[in-house]
Coordinates of C-alpha atoms and ligand atoms in Angstrom, one line a residue:
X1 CA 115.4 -30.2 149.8
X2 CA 115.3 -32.0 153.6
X3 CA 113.6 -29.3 155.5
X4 CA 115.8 -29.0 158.7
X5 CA 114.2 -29.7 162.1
X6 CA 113.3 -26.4 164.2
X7 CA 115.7 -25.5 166.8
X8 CA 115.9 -23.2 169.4
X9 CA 118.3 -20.2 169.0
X10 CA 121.2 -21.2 172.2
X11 CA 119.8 -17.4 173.5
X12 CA 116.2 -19.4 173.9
X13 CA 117.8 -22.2 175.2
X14 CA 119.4 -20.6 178.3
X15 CA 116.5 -18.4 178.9
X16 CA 114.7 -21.5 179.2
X17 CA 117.0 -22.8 181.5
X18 CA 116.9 -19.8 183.6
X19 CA 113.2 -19.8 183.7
X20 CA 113.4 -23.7 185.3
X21 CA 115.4 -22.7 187.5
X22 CA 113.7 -19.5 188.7
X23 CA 110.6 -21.6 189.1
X24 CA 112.6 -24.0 191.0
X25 CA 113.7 -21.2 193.6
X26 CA 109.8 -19.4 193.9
X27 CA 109.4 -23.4 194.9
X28 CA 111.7 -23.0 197.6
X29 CA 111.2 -19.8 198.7
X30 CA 108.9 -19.3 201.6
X31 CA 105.5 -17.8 200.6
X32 CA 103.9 -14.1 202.0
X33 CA 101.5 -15.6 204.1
X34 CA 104.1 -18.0 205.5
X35 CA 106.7 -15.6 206.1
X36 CA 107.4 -14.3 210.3
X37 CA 108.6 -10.8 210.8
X38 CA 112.1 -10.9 212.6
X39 CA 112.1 -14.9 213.1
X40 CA 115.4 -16.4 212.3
X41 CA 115.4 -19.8 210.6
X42 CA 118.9 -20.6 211.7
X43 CA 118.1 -19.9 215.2
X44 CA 115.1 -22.4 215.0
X45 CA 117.1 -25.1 213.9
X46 CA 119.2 -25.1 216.8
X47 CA 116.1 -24.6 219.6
X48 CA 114.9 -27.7 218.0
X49 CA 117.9 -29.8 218.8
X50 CA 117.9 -28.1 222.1
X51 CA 114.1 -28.5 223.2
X52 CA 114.0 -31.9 222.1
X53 CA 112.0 -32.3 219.2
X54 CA 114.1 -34.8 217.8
X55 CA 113.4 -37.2 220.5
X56 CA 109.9 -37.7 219.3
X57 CA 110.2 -36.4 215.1
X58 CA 112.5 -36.6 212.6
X59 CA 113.3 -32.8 211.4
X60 CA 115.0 -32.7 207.9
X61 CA 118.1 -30.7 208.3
X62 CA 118.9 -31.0 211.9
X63 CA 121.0 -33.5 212.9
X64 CA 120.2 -35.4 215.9
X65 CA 118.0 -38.6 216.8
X66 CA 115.1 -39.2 214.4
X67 CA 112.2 -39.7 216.7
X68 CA 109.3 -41.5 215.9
X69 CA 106.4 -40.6 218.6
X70 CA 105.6 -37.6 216.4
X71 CA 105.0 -37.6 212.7
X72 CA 108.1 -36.6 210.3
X73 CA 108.2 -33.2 209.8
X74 CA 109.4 -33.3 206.2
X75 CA 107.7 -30.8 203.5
X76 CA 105.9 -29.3 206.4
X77 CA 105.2 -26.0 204.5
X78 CA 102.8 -27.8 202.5
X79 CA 100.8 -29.2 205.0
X80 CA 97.6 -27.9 205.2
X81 CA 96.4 -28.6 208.7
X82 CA 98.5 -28.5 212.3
X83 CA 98.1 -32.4 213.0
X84 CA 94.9 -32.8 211.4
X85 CA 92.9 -30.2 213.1
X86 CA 93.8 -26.5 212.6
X87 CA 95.2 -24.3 209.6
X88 CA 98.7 -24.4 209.0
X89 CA 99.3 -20.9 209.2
X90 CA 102.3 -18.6 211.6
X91 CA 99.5 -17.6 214.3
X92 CA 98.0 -21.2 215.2
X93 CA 102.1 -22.6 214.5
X94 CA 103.6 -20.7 216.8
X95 CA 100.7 -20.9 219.2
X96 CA 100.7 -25.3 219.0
X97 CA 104.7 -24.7 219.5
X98 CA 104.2 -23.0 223.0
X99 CA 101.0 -25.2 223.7
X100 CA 99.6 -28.5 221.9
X101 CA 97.3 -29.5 224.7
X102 CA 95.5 -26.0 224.5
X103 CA 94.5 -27.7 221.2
X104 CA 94.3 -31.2 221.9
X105 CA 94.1 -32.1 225.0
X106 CA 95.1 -35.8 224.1
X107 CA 98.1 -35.3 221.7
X108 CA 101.3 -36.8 223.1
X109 CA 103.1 -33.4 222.5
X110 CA 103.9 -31.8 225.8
X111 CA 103.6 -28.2 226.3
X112 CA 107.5 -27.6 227.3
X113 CA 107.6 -24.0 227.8
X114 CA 108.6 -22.4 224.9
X115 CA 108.9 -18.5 224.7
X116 CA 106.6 -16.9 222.0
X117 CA 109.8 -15.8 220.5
X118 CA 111.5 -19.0 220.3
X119 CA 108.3 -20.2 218.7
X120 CA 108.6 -18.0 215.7
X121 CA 111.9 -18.9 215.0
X122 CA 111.0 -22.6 215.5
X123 CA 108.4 -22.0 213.0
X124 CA 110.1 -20.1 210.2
X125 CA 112.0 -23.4 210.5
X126 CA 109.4 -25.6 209.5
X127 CA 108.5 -23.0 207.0
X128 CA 111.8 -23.8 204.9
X129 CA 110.7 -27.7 204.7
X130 CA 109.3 -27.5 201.3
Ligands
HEC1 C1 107.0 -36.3 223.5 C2 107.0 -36.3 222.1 C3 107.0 -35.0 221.3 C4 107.9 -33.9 221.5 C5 109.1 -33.8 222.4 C6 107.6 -33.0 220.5 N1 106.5 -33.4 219.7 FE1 105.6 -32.4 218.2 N2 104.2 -33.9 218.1 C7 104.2 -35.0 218.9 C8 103.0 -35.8 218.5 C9 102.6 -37.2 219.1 C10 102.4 -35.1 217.5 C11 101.1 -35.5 216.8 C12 100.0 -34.6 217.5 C13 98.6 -35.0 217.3 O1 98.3 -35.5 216.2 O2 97.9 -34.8 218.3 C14 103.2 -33.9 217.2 C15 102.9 -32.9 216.3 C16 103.7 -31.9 215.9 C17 103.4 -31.0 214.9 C18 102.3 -31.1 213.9 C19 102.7 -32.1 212.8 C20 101.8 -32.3 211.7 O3 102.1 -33.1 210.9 O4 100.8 -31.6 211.5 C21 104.5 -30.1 214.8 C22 104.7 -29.0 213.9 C23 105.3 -30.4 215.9 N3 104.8 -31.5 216.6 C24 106.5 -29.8 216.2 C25 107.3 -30.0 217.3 C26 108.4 -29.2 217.8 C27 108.9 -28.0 217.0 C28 108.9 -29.8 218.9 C29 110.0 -29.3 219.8 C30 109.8 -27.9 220.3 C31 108.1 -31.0 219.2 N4 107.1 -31.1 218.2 C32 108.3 -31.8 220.2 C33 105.1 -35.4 219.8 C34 106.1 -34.6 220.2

């Protein structure tokens, strides 16, 4: 007798599917130690079209031009560092947002007088590039 090949009972099979997928959403969804009380993703989307970031990045998910002065901002949750010299983390975000020069006093990214609380939308933005 031909010994049939193992397979999964269908049940197993869409757990399995569901378990790819949840893993595909925890990938997606922005971590604890990212997360900003009371910012508003939506709401930073739109104060980067109106502030102008697109003149000097290109911002996946906001339409507009696709500046190249700046680097891409694309997967910028996984970035470990601010442009190569602090942590990546809400506080020192929202704080290059409102003032890059307080960091580096060479970058090409002006200070353009950004409220603390447009900040921390603009940042749970950037939070959502995964
Ligand atoms: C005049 C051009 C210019 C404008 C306008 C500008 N940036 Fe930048 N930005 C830069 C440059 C240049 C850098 C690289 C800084 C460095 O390495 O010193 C940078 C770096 C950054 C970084 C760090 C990127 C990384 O890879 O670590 C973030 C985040 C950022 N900008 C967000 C913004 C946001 C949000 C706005 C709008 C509120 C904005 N920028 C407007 C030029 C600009």
């Amino acid at each position: 007798m031909v010994p049939r090949p193992m397979e999964a009972p269908p049940v197993l099979r869409v757990l399995s599917a569901l378990l790819v997928l949840a893993l595909a959403a925890c990938d997606r969804e922005t971590p604890v130690q990212q997360r900003i009380a009371g910012a508003d993703p939506d709401r930073g989307a739109a104060l980067i079209r109106s502030y102008g970031c697109l003149t000097c990045h290109t911002v996946p998910g906001v339409p507009g031009p696709r500046g190249v002065v700046g680097p891409p901002l694309d997967r910028f949750a996984h970035r470990s560092l601010i442009a190569g010299i602090v942590a990546n983390q809400p506080d020192t975000l929202v704080r290059w947002i409102m003032d890059p020069p307080s960091f580096a006093p060479q970058t090409g990214m002006p200070a353009m007088g950004i409220s603390m609380q447009e900040a921390e939308h603009i940042a749970a933005y950037l939070y959502t590039l995964r």
